[in-house]
Short mmCIF file of C-alpha atoms in Angstrom, two decimals:
data_model
loop_
_atom_site.label_atom_id
_atom_site.label_comp_id
_atom_site.label_asym_id
_atom_site.label_seq_id
_atom_site.Cartn_x
_atom_site.Cartn_y
_atom_site.Cartn_z
CA ASN A 160 0.00 0.00 0.00
CA SER A 161 1.53 3.33 -1.03
CA SER A 162 -0.94 5.45 0.94
CA ARG A 163 0.68 8.18 3.02
CA ASP A 164 -1.96 7.70 5.73
CA PHE A 165 -1.12 3.99 5.93
CA PHE A 166 2.58 4.61 6.69
CA GLU A 167 1.68 7.37 9.11
CA LEU A 168 -0.50 4.93 11.04
CA LEU A 169 2.40 2.45 11.17
CA GLN A 170 4.46 5.08 12.96
CA TYR A 171 1.75 5.29 15.64
CA PRO A 172 0.52 1.72 16.32
CA ARG A 173 -2.03 2.87 18.88
CA ARG A 174 -3.78 4.99 16.26
CA LEU A 175 -3.98 1.96 13.99
CA GLN A 176 -5.39 -0.14 16.85
CA GLU A 177 -7.97 2.54 17.62
CA ARG A 178 -9.06 2.80 13.96
CA ILE A 179 -9.60 -0.94 13.76
CA ARG A 180 -11.37 -1.02 17.12
CA LEU A 181 -13.77 1.75 16.05
CA HIS A 182 -14.49 -0.10 12.81
CA TYR A 183 -15.43 -3.26 14.69
CA LEU A 184 -17.48 -1.21 17.14
CA SER A 185 -19.40 0.40 14.25
CA GLN A 186 -20.32 -3.10 13.07
CA GLY A 187 -21.58 -4.09 16.53
CA TYR A 188 -18.57 -6.04 17.81
CA VAL A 189 -18.44 -4.44 21.25
CA GLN A 190 -16.12 -7.06 22.77
CA ALA A 191 -13.58 -7.05 19.92
CA ARG A 192 -9.97 -7.10 21.16
CA ILE A 193 -7.32 -5.57 18.91
CA GLY A 194 -3.70 -6.57 19.51
CA SER A 195 -0.53 -4.67 18.70
CA PRO A 196 0.38 -4.55 14.98
CA GLN A 197 3.29 -6.76 13.96
CA ALA A 198 5.42 -5.73 10.96
CA ASP A 199 7.53 -8.08 8.83
CA PHE A 200 9.64 -7.28 5.75
CA SER A 201 10.60 -10.02 3.26
CA LYS A 202 13.84 -9.35 1.42
CA ALA A 203 13.08 -12.08 -1.11
CA THR A 204 9.76 -10.63 -2.25
CA GLU A 205 10.27 -7.05 -0.96
CA ASP A 206 6.84 -7.24 0.68
CA TYR A 207 6.14 -5.33 3.83
CA ARG A 208 3.44 -7.21 5.75
CA VAL A 209 1.57 -5.85 8.75
CA THR A 210 -0.40 -8.30 10.89
CA VAL A 211 -2.95 -7.14 13.45
CA PRO A 212 -4.28 -9.85 15.79
CA VAL A 213 -8.04 -9.55 16.32
CA GLU A 214 -10.47 -11.39 18.56
CA GLU A 215 -13.86 -10.35 17.22
CA GLY A 216 -16.16 -11.80 19.85
CA PRO A 217 -19.93 -11.97 19.36
CA ILE A 218 -21.81 -9.23 17.51
CA ALA A 219 -23.94 -7.04 19.79
CA ILE A 220 -27.72 -7.15 19.43
CA VAL A 221 -30.17 -4.29 19.90
CA GLN A 222 -31.97 -5.20 23.10
CA GLU A 223 -34.45 -2.31 23.21
CA ILE A 224 -35.24 1.01 21.56
CA ALA A 225 -36.78 3.65 23.80
CA PHE A 226 -38.06 7.20 23.18
CA ASN A 227 -38.09 9.97 25.77
CA GLY A 228 -40.00 13.20 25.22
CA VAL A 229 -42.12 11.95 22.31
CA ASP A 230 -45.76 13.05 22.48
CA TYR A 231 -46.65 13.79 18.86
CA PHE A 232 -45.93 10.37 17.31
CA ASP A 233 -46.97 6.92 18.40
CA HIS A 234 -43.88 4.97 19.45
CA ALA A 235 -44.84 1.99 17.29
CA LYS A 236 -44.99 4.25 14.20
CA LEU A 237 -41.50 5.55 14.93
CA LEU A 238 -40.12 2.02 15.27
CA ASP A 239 -41.58 1.09 11.86
CA GLU A 240 -39.54 3.86 10.22
CA LEU A 241 -36.18 2.95 11.78
CA ARG A 242 -33.50 0.65 10.40
CA LEU A 243 -32.62 -0.76 13.81
CA GLY A 244 -35.04 -2.74 15.91
CA PRO A 245 -35.10 -5.06 18.93
CA GLY A 246 -33.28 -8.26 18.04
CA TYR A 247 -31.37 -6.68 15.13
CA PRO A 248 -27.55 -6.60 14.98
CA PHE A 249 -26.29 -3.17 15.99
CA ARG A 250 -24.78 -1.07 13.18
CA LEU A 251 -23.40 2.38 13.90
CA LYS A 252 -24.34 3.57 10.39
CA ASP A 253 -27.96 2.50 10.90
CA TYR A 254 -28.00 4.20 14.31
CA SER A 255 -26.81 7.47 12.75
CA GLU A 256 -29.33 7.20 9.89
CA ASP A 257 -32.18 6.53 12.34
CA ARG A 258 -31.49 9.79 14.18
CA SER A 259 -31.73 11.65 10.86
CA THR A 260 -34.94 9.78 10.02
CA LEU A 261 -36.58 10.90 13.26
CA THR A 262 -35.64 14.51 12.55
CA ARG A 263 -37.06 14.31 9.02
CA MET A 264 -40.34 12.85 10.30
CA TYR A 265 -40.84 15.87 12.55
CA ARG A 266 -39.86 18.27 9.77
CA ARG A 267 -42.44 16.75 7.42
CA GLU A 268 -45.08 17.51 10.03
CA GLY A 269 -43.95 21.12 10.38
CA ILE A 270 -42.21 20.70 13.76
CA THR A 271 -38.95 22.04 12.40
CA THR A 272 -37.18 22.99 15.66
CA THR A 273 -37.22 19.45 17.08
CA ARG A 274 -33.87 18.16 18.39
CA VAL A 275 -33.05 14.45 18.49
CA ARG A 276 -30.15 13.06 20.51
CA GLY A 277 -29.22 9.41 20.93
CA ARG A 278 -27.74 7.50 23.84
CA LEU A 279 -26.29 3.99 23.85
CA ASP A 280 -26.40 1.90 26.99
CA ALA A 281 -24.03 -1.00 26.27
CA THR A 282 -23.64 -4.36 27.96
CA GLU A 283 -21.23 -7.12 26.94
CA SER A 284 -23.44 -8.43 24.16
CA ALA A 285 -26.30 -5.94 23.66
CA PHE A 286 -27.22 -2.30 23.24
CA ARG A 287 -30.14 -0.36 24.64
CA VAL A 288 -30.78 2.56 22.27
CA VAL A 289 -32.44 5.61 23.80
CA TYR A 290 -33.55 8.63 21.75
CA GLU A 291 -33.97 11.86 23.68
CA VAL A 292 -36.38 14.11 21.76
CA GLU A 293 -37.08 17.78 22.39
CA GLU A 294 -40.26 18.46 20.43
CA GLY A 295 -40.55 22.06 19.31
CA PRO A 296 -43.80 23.93 18.60
CA ARG A 297 -45.68 23.00 15.47
CA GLU A 298 -45.61 25.65 12.76
CA LYS A 299 -48.76 26.95 11.10
CA ILE A 300 -49.25 28.36 7.63
CA GLY A 301 -49.65 32.12 7.46
CA ASP A 302 -50.28 33.77 4.10
CA ILE A 303 -50.07 31.89 0.80
CA ARG A 304 -48.59 33.91 -2.05
CA PHE A 305 -48.22 33.06 -5.74
CA VAL A 306 -45.42 34.38 -7.95
CA GLY A 307 -45.23 33.98 -11.74
CA ASN A 308 -48.88 33.21 -12.58
CA HIS A 309 -49.33 35.95 -15.16
CA ALA A 310 -51.93 34.17 -17.31
CA THR A 311 -53.40 31.58 -14.93
CA ASN A 312 -56.18 32.57 -12.55
CA GLU A 313 -55.31 32.29 -8.88
CA GLY A 314 -58.59 30.49 -8.24
CA ILE A 315 -57.67 27.45 -10.34
CA ILE A 316 -54.27 27.30 -8.58
CA ARG A 317 -55.83 27.41 -5.12
CA ARG A 318 -58.11 24.50 -6.03
CA GLN A 319 -55.00 22.31 -6.32
CA LEU A 320 -53.68 23.18 -2.85
CA THR A 321 -53.86 20.48 -0.18
CA PHE A 322 -53.45 23.10 2.57
CA GLN A 323 -54.92 26.46 3.54
CA GLU A 324 -54.05 29.40 5.77
CA ASN A 325 -53.80 28.48 9.48
CA ASP A 326 -53.35 24.78 8.67
CA PRO A 327 -50.43 22.93 10.28
CA LEU A 328 -47.36 23.18 8.07
CA ARG A 329 -46.57 19.77 6.55
CA PHE A 330 -43.92 19.41 3.86
CA SER A 331 -45.70 16.27 2.59
CA ASP A 332 -48.54 18.61 1.52
CA PHE A 333 -46.06 20.57 -0.59
CA THR A 334 -45.10 17.47 -2.57
CA GLU A 335 -48.74 16.54 -3.20
CA THR A 336 -49.63 20.09 -4.24
CA GLN A 337 -46.69 20.25 -6.66
CA GLN A 338 -47.90 17.08 -8.34
CA LYS A 339 -51.44 18.44 -8.67
CA LEU A 340 -50.18 21.68 -10.21
CA TYR A 341 -48.01 19.81 -12.72
CA GLU A 342 -51.03 17.69 -13.71
CA LEU A 343 -52.77 20.84 -14.95
CA GLY A 344 -50.25 20.91 -17.81
CA VAL A 345 -49.91 24.69 -17.49
CA PHE A 346 -46.60 25.09 -15.64
CA ARG A 347 -43.07 24.19 -16.67
CA SER A 348 -41.84 24.33 -13.08
CA VAL A 349 -43.36 24.64 -9.60
CA ASP A 350 -41.26 25.54 -6.57
CA MET A 351 -42.51 26.06 -3.02
CA ARG A 352 -40.71 27.58 -0.04
CA THR A 353 -41.53 28.99 3.37
CA GLU A 354 -40.77 32.37 4.88
CA SER A 355 -40.88 32.80 8.66
CA LYS A 356 -43.05 35.53 10.11
CA ASP A 357 -41.99 37.80 12.92
CA GLY A 358 -43.99 37.17 16.05
CA SER A 359 -44.39 34.99 19.10
CA SER A 360 -46.36 32.22 17.36
CA PRO A 361 -44.46 29.84 14.99
CA THR A 362 -46.02 30.86 11.66
CA SER A 363 -44.55 30.77 8.15
CA ASP A 364 -45.82 32.15 4.88
CA VAL A 365 -45.81 29.86 1.87
CA ILE A 366 -44.55 31.26 -1.44
CA VAL A 367 -45.43 29.29 -4.58
CA HIS A 368 -43.14 30.11 -7.53
CA LEU A 369 -44.66 29.20 -10.90
CA ASP A 370 -43.13 29.17 -14.36
CA GLU A 371 -45.93 29.11 -16.92
CA ALA A 372 -45.74 27.42 -20.31
CA ARG A 373 -45.96 29.57 -23.41
CA ASP A 374 -49.44 30.84 -24.28
CA VAL A 375 -49.42 29.37 -27.81
CA HIS A 376 -47.50 26.53 -29.41
CA PHE A 377 -47.43 26.48 -33.21
CA GLY A 378 -45.81 23.78 -35.29
CA TYR A 379 -45.60 22.93 -38.99
CA GLY A 380 -43.73 20.64 -41.31
CA LEU A 381 -43.46 19.03 -44.72
CA ARG A 382 -43.03 15.33 -45.38
CA TYR A 383 -42.46 13.42 -48.62
CA SER A 384 -43.08 9.74 -49.32
CA THR A 385 -43.43 7.71 -52.53
CA GLN A 386 -46.96 6.70 -51.50
CA ASP A 387 -48.49 10.01 -50.37
CA ARG A 388 -46.13 12.32 -52.23
CA LEU A 389 -45.89 15.71 -50.57
CA GLU A 390 -47.65 16.00 -47.21
CA LEU A 391 -48.32 19.13 -45.15
CA LEU A 392 -48.56 18.96 -41.35
CA THR A 393 -49.52 21.88 -39.12
CA GLY A 394 -50.89 22.36 -35.63
CA ILE A 395 -51.59 24.90 -32.95
CA ARG A 396 -51.97 24.32 -29.20
CA PHE A 397 -53.17 26.54 -26.36
CA PRO A 398 -51.95 25.25 -22.94
CA SER A 399 -54.23 27.50 -20.87
CA LEU A 400 -57.27 29.22 -22.32
CA PHE A 401 -58.99 31.99 -20.34
CA GLY A 402 -56.50 31.54 -17.51
CA SER A 403 -58.44 28.50 -16.25
CA ALA A 404 -56.07 25.68 -17.31
CA HIS A 405 -58.38 24.71 -20.19
CA ARG A 406 -56.30 23.25 -23.03
CA ALA A 407 -57.17 23.27 -26.71
CA GLY A 408 -55.46 22.18 -29.88
CA LEU A 409 -55.97 21.86 -33.61
CA THR A 410 -53.94 19.77 -36.10
CA PHE A 411 -54.25 19.50 -39.88
CA THR A 412 -52.66 16.97 -42.23
CA LEU A 413 -53.00 17.17 -46.02
CA ASN A 414 -51.63 15.10 -48.88
CA ALA A 415 -52.72 14.11 -52.37
CA ALA A 416 -55.08 11.35 -51.17
CA GLU A 417 -56.49 12.49 -47.84
CA SER A 418 -56.95 15.30 -45.37
CA ILE A 419 -57.29 15.00 -41.59
CA LEU A 420 -58.50 17.78 -39.30
CA ARG A 421 -58.49 17.12 -35.54
CA GLY A 422 -59.45 19.35 -32.64
CA ASN A 423 -59.46 18.79 -28.89
CA TYR A 424 -60.58 20.66 -25.79
CA SER A 425 -59.69 19.59 -22.22
CA MET A 426 -60.80 20.83 -18.79
CA PRO A 427 -59.41 19.78 -15.38
CA TYR A 428 -62.85 20.27 -13.74
CA PHE A 429 -66.42 19.60 -14.80
CA TRP A 430 -68.45 22.33 -13.12
CA ARG A 431 -67.26 22.09 -9.49
CA TYR A 432 -66.31 18.42 -9.66
CA LYS A 433 -62.73 17.12 -10.02
CA LEU A 434 -63.41 15.31 -13.28
CA GLY A 435 -60.93 15.62 -16.12
CA THR A 436 -63.07 16.19 -19.21
CA ASP A 437 -61.98 15.96 -22.86
CA PHE A 438 -63.76 16.67 -26.15
CA PHE A 439 -62.37 15.40 -29.47
CA LEU A 440 -63.68 16.31 -32.94
CA SER A 441 -62.21 15.12 -36.21
CA ARG A 442 -62.96 15.20 -39.95
CA GLU A 443 -61.18 12.82 -42.33
CA THR A 444 -61.47 12.60 -46.11
CA ASP A 445 -60.02 9.89 -48.33
CA GLU A 446 -60.28 10.01 -52.11
CA ASP A 447 -59.19 7.85 -55.01
CA GLU A 448 -60.48 7.48 -58.58
CA PHE A 449 -63.33 5.15 -57.52
CA LEU A 450 -64.41 6.29 -54.05
CA SER A 451 -64.70 9.48 -52.01
CA GLU A 452 -65.09 8.98 -48.26
CA GLU A 453 -65.76 11.54 -45.53
CA THR A 454 -65.84 10.64 -41.81
CA TRP A 455 -66.85 12.86 -38.88
CA SER A 456 -66.32 11.71 -35.30
CA PHE A 457 -66.97 13.19 -31.89
CA THR A 458 -65.76 11.83 -28.53
CA PHE A 459 -66.68 12.91 -25.00
CA GLN A 460 -64.40 11.49 -22.28
CA GLN A 461 -64.05 11.88 -18.52
CA HIS A 462 -61.60 10.45 -16.00
CA ARG A 463 -61.02 10.61 -12.28
CA LYS A 464 -58.31 9.30 -9.98
CA LEU A 465 -59.56 6.91 -7.33
CA GLY A 466 -56.19 6.43 -5.68
CA LYS A 467 -52.49 6.68 -6.30
CA ASP A 468 -52.43 3.86 -8.88
CA VAL A 469 -56.10 3.55 -9.89
CA ALA A 470 -58.15 5.75 -12.24
CA LEU A 471 -61.67 5.46 -13.65
CA GLN A 472 -62.42 6.54 -17.21
CA TRP A 473 -65.53 6.51 -19.38
CA SER A 474 -66.23 7.88 -22.84
CA TYR A 475 -68.80 8.14 -25.62
CA THR A 476 -67.96 8.31 -29.33
CA TYR A 477 -70.24 9.16 -32.27
CA ARG A 478 -69.01 8.54 -35.80
CA HIS A 479 -70.70 9.46 -39.10
CA ASN A 480 -69.31 8.03 -42.33
#
């Protein structure tokens, strides 16, 4: 090994012993005994070998996990979120991660000033893990402000919020609200942050930063094939009509044999109900030397989420040929 740190440790054998002992301790080997390093140089092979005698002993088991000062959460719920548990081998990395997990759980519920400290009561073959928790006051939501919604009505944005003024501040609500706002198809980005208010009560304003999509998307193109010859393609799309997140679009395709005109109109709500509603209208013509065909079709479609992974959809289509 050509590492500078390695040779520095060889100059101070006790440091090397302590490093190895701490490593075994982090893996739960509380009774591990680390002997003095023995160095040996072989002139024949020019190898420098360092041997460290180790008696590992049994791995320590987590005997119990206790919580002091916890009133907001049920203790069983906290245990379900932790890596360590009674009967598990003790790992220092898991113990450190569990303290961070507890802090994050309180932050998600808006109790951002909570402090979590851990204590290890060790015996020869087991650990008793004790978490000392100082629960801070729960923050509430003050004012809710929107920035960047130049074309979108504030009312349609507020309908997507999963929180209101004076509600407890929960960061899990922010994630759910972001998803709902993206589903409108109006915003390119949604960012949410809090701003503490001056005062005795723990209150924070919520600022929602929105980056709206362009008002109009227009596209066109030409395509050539040996079958259809020259073909024209064009389309226009409105991501948010009337500032209410209503979307509309129109596409037109034309070649020597056929023409296709398609239009669509979509709404995130149907009256006051959360029902995604779509209307589709199309006209297609197809001509050759023997037959001329014209087809009109109209489709009405609605859909609603019933859960995270389940959605219900129904539709009606009328076609006239």
